[in-house]
Each structure stands twice: as structure tokens, then as C-alpha cells.
């Protein structure tokens, strides 16, 4: 249940970035961080995998904001 919520939110954030809606993407990112941190705490997602997902999504948004 939580894993699917994480995946769904990631897809939504990526869609916002595609549509150049970086404001909404940033808001989603805050929620994404929270979900991933909780999931990694209970070993639902490995802590390094969580860190990697957060890092890659943040970089994606930063690149979109520069354009």
C-alpha cells in the first residue's frame, strides 16, 4: 500500500515537471520525502534506495527550474 503510494506520487511529480509546473512538483517533493523516509525507517524501502530516489527527483526538478 505504501509502496504504491510512493510510486504514484513519483509519477505525479515527474508529470508536473514535464508540464513545467515546478511549483506543484516542489510541493509533491515534500510529501515524497516524508513517505520515503517513513518507508526506509521500517525497511519497506532500503535507505540507500530512498536516498537515491530523493536525489534523482530533486535534481530533475532543479534542472526543470533552470530552463
Backbone as JSON Lines, residues from 0, in Angstrom:
{"i":0,"aa":"X","n":[0.82,-1.2,0.0],"ca":[0.0,0.0,0.0],"c":[0.87,1.26,0.0]}
{"i":1,"aa":"X","n":[1.83,1.29,0.91],"ca":[2.71,2.47,0.97],"c":[3.62,2.55,-0.23]}
{"i":2,"aa":"X","n":[4.09,1.37,-0.7],"ca":[4.98,1.36,-1.86],"c":[4.27,1.92,-3.09]}
{"i":3,"aa":"X","n":[3.02,1.55,-3.26],"ca":[2.28,2.04,-4.43],"c":[2.03,3.54,-4.31]}
{"i":4,"aa":"X","n":[1.83,4.03,-3.09],"ca":[1.65,5.47,-2.88],"c":[2.92,6.23,-3.27]}
{"i":5,"aa":"X","n":[4.06,5.64,-2.93],"ca":[5.34,6.27,-3.28],"c":[5.5,6.31,-4.8]}
{"i":6,"aa":"X","n":[5.22,5.18,-5.45],"ca":[5.35,5.12,-6.91],"c":[4.4,6.1,-7.6]}
{"i":7,"aa":"X","n":[3.17,6.15,-7.13],"ca":[2.17,7.05,-7.72],"c":[2.6,8.5,-7.58]}
{"i":8,"aa":"X","n":[3.06,8.87,-6.4],"ca":[3.49,10.24,-6.17],"c":[4.69,10.6,-7.05]}
{"i":9,"aa":"X","n":[5.61,9.65,-7.22],"ca":[6.77,9.9,-8.07],"c":[6.32,10.17,-9.51]}
{"i":10,"aa":"X","n":[5.36,9.38,-9.98],"ca":[4.84,9.58,-11.34],"c":[4.19,10.95,-11.48]}
{"i":11,"aa":"X","n":[3.42,11.35,-10.45],"ca":[2.75,12.66,-10.49],"c":[3.77,13.79,-10.55]}
{"i":12,"aa":"X","n":[4.82,13.67,-9.74],"ca":[5.85,14.71,-9.72],"c":[6.55,14.8,-11.07]}
{"i":13,"aa":"X","n":[6.88,13.63,-11.64],"ca":[7.51,13.63,-12.96],"c":[6.61,14.25,-14.04]}
{"i":14,"aa":"X","n":[5.31,14.02,-13.9],"ca":[4.35,14.59,-14.85],"c":[4.31,16.12,-14.71]}
{"i":15,"aa":"X","n":[4.34,16.6,-13.45],"ca":[4.36,18.04,-13.22],"c":[5.6,18.67,-13.85]}
{"i":16,"aa":"X","n":[6.74,18.0,-13.73],"ca":[7.98,18.51,-14.3],"c":[7.86,18.58,-15.83]}
{"i":17,"aa":"X","n":[7.29,17.54,-16.42],"ca":[7.08,17.53,-17.87],"c":[6.21,18.69,-18.32]}
{"i":18,"aa":"X","n":[5.2,19.0,-17.51],"ca":[4.26,20.09,-17.84],"c":[4.77,21.45,-17.38]}
{"i":19,"aa":"X","n":[6.03,21.5,-16.93],"ca":[6.68,22.74,-16.47],"c":[5.99,23.35,-15.25]}
{"i":20,"aa":"X","n":[5.33,22.53,-14.44],"ca":[4.67,23.01,-13.22],"c":[5.59,22.71,-12.04]}
{"i":21,"aa":"X","n":[6.67,23.48,-11.93],"ca":[7.68,23.17,-10.91],"c":[7.18,23.5,-9.5]}
{"i":22,"aa":"X","n":[6.24,24.42,-9.38],"ca":[5.68,24.75,-8.06],"c":[4.96,23.55,-7.46]}
{"i":23,"aa":"X","n":[4.11,22.93,-8.27],"ca":[3.38,21.74,-7.81],"c":[4.35,20.58,-7.56]}
{"i":24,"aa":"X","n":[5.38,20.49,-8.4],"ca":[6.37,19.43,-8.24],"c":[7.1,19.58,-6.92]}
{"i":25,"aa":"X","n":[7.45,20.81,-6.55],"ca":[8.12,21.08,-5.28],"c":[7.23,20.67,-4.1]}
{"i":26,"aa":"X","n":[5.94,21.0,-4.18],"ca":[5.01,20.63,-3.11],"c":[4.92,19.11,-2.98]}
{"i":27,"aa":"X","n":[4.87,18.44,-4.11],"ca":[4.81,16.98,-4.11],"c":[6.08,16.38,-3.56]}
{"i":28,"aa":"X","n":[7.2,17.05,-3.79],"ca":[8.5,16.56,-3.34],"c":[8.58,16.49,-1.81]}
{"i":29,"aa":"X","n":[7.98,17.47,-1.16],"ca":[7.96,17.48,0.31],"c":[7.24,16.24,0.82]}
{"i":30,"aa":"X","n":[6.09,15.94,0.23],"ca":[5.32,14.75,0.62],"c":[6.1,13.47,0.28]}
{"i":31,"aa":"X","n":[6.76,13.49,-0.87],"ca":[7.55,12.34,-1.33],"c":[8.67,12.03,-0.33]}
{"i":32,"aa":"X","n":[9.36,13.08,0.14],"ca":[10.42,12.91,1.13],"c":[9.87,12.23,2.38]}
{"i":33,"aa":"X","n":[8.72,12.71,2.85],"ca":[8.12,12.16,4.06],"c":[7.79,10.69,3.89]}
{"i":34,"aa":"X","n":[7.13,10.35,2.78],"ca":[6.75,8.96,2.53],"c":[7.98,8.05,2.45]}
{"i":35,"aa":"X","n":[9.0,8.51,1.75],"ca":[10.21,7.7,1.6],"c":[10.95,7.52,2.92]}
{"i":36,"aa":"X","n":[11.01,8.57,3.71],"ca":[11.7,8.48,5.0],"c":[11.0,7.48,5.91]}
{"i":37,"aa":"X","n":[9.68,7.53,5.92],"ca":[8.92,6.58,6.75],"c":[9.1,5.14,6.24]}
{"i":38,"aa":"X","n":[9.09,4.99,4.93],"ca":[9.24,3.65,4.34],"c":[10.63,3.08,4.61]}
{"i":39,"aa":"X","n":[11.64,3.93,4.56],"ca":[13.0,3.44,4.8],"c":[13.22,3.14,6.28]}
{"i":40,"aa":"X","n":[12.52,3.83,7.13],"ca":[12.63,3.59,8.57],"c":[12.15,2.19,8.94]}
{"i":41,"aa":"X","n":[11.12,1.73,8.24],"ca":[10.56,0.4,8.52],"c":[11.11,-0.66,7.55]}
{"i":42,"aa":"X","n":[12.15,-0.32,6.81],"ca":[12.8,-1.22,5.84],"c":[11.88,-1.67,4.71]}
{"i":43,"aa":"X","n":[10.84,-0.91,4.44],"ca":[9.98,-1.18,3.3],"c":[10.76,-0.86,2.02]}
{"i":44,"aa":"X","n":[11.56,0.2,2.11],"ca":[12.46,0.6,1.03],"c":[13.83,0.74,1.67]}
{"i":45,"aa":"X","n":[14.86,0.23,1.01],"ca":[16.22,0.34,1.56],"c":[16.6,1.81,1.66]}
{"i":46,"aa":"X","n":[17.34,2.16,2.72],"ca":[17.66,3.57,2.95],"c":[18.44,4.19,1.8]}
{"i":47,"aa":"X","n":[19.33,3.42,1.18],"ca":[20.1,3.96,0.04],"c":[19.21,4.15,-1.18]}
{"i":48,"aa":"X","n":[18.25,3.26,-1.36],"ca":[17.32,3.39,-2.48],"c":[16.45,4.63,-2.29]}
{"i":49,"aa":"X","n":[16.05,4.86,-1.04],"ca":[15.24,6.05,-0.74],"c":[16.05,7.31,-1.01]}
{"i":50,"aa":"X","n":[17.3,7.31,-0.58],"ca":[18.18,8.47,-0.8],"c":[18.37,8.71,-2.29]}
{"i":51,"aa":"X","n":[18.54,7.62,-3.05],"ca":[18.74,7.74,-4.49],"c":[17.51,8.33,-5.18]}
{"i":52,"aa":"X","n":[16.33,7.85,-4.79],"ca":[15.09,8.36,-5.4],"c":[14.91,9.85,-5.09]}
{"i":53,"aa":"X","n":[15.16,10.23,-3.84],"ca":[15.02,11.63,-3.45],"c":[16.0,12.5,-4.24]}
{"i":54,"aa":"X","n":[17.24,12.04,-4.34],"ca":[18.27,12.78,-5.03],"c":[17.93,12.99,-6.5]}
{"i":55,"aa":"X","n":[17.54,11.91,-7.16],"ca":[17.26,11.99,-8.6],"c":[16.06,12.88,-8.91]}
{"i":56,"aa":"X","n":[15.04,12.8,-8.07],"ca":[13.85,13.6,-8.3],"c":[14.13,15.08,-8.04]}
{"i":57,"aa":"X","n":[14.93,15.35,-7.01],"ca":[15.31,16.73,-6.7],"c":[16.11,17.34,-7.85]}
{"i":58,"aa":"X","n":[17.08,16.57,-8.37],"ca":[17.89,17.05,-9.5],"c":[17.02,17.32,-10.73]}
{"i":59,"aa":"X","n":[16.04,16.45,-10.96],"ca":[15.13,16.63,-12.09],"c":[14.38,17.95,-12.0]}
{"i":60,"aa":"X","n":[13.88,18.24,-10.8],"ca":[13.13,19.48,-10.59],"c":[14.05,20.69,-10.73]}
{"i":61,"aa":"X","n":[15.25,20.6,-10.19],"ca":[16.2,21.72,-10.3],"c":[16.55,22.01,-11.75]}
{"i":62,"aa":"X","n":[16.74,20.97,-12.54],"ca":[17.05,21.16,-13.95],"c":[15.88,21.83,-14.67]}
{"i":63,"aa":"X","n":[14.66,21.4,-14.33],"ca":[13.46,21.96,-14.95],"c":[13.29,23.43,-14.61]}
{"i":64,"aa":"X","n":[13.68,23.81,-13.4],"ca":[13.56,25.2,-12.97],"c":[14.55,26.11,-13.68]}
{"i":65,"aa":"X","n":[15.69,25.55,-14.07],"ca":[16.7,26.35,-14.76],"c":[16.31,26.67,-16.19]}
{"i":66,"aa":"X","n":[15.46,25.84,-16.78],"ca":[15.07,26.05,-18.18],"c":[14.12,27.22,-18.35]}
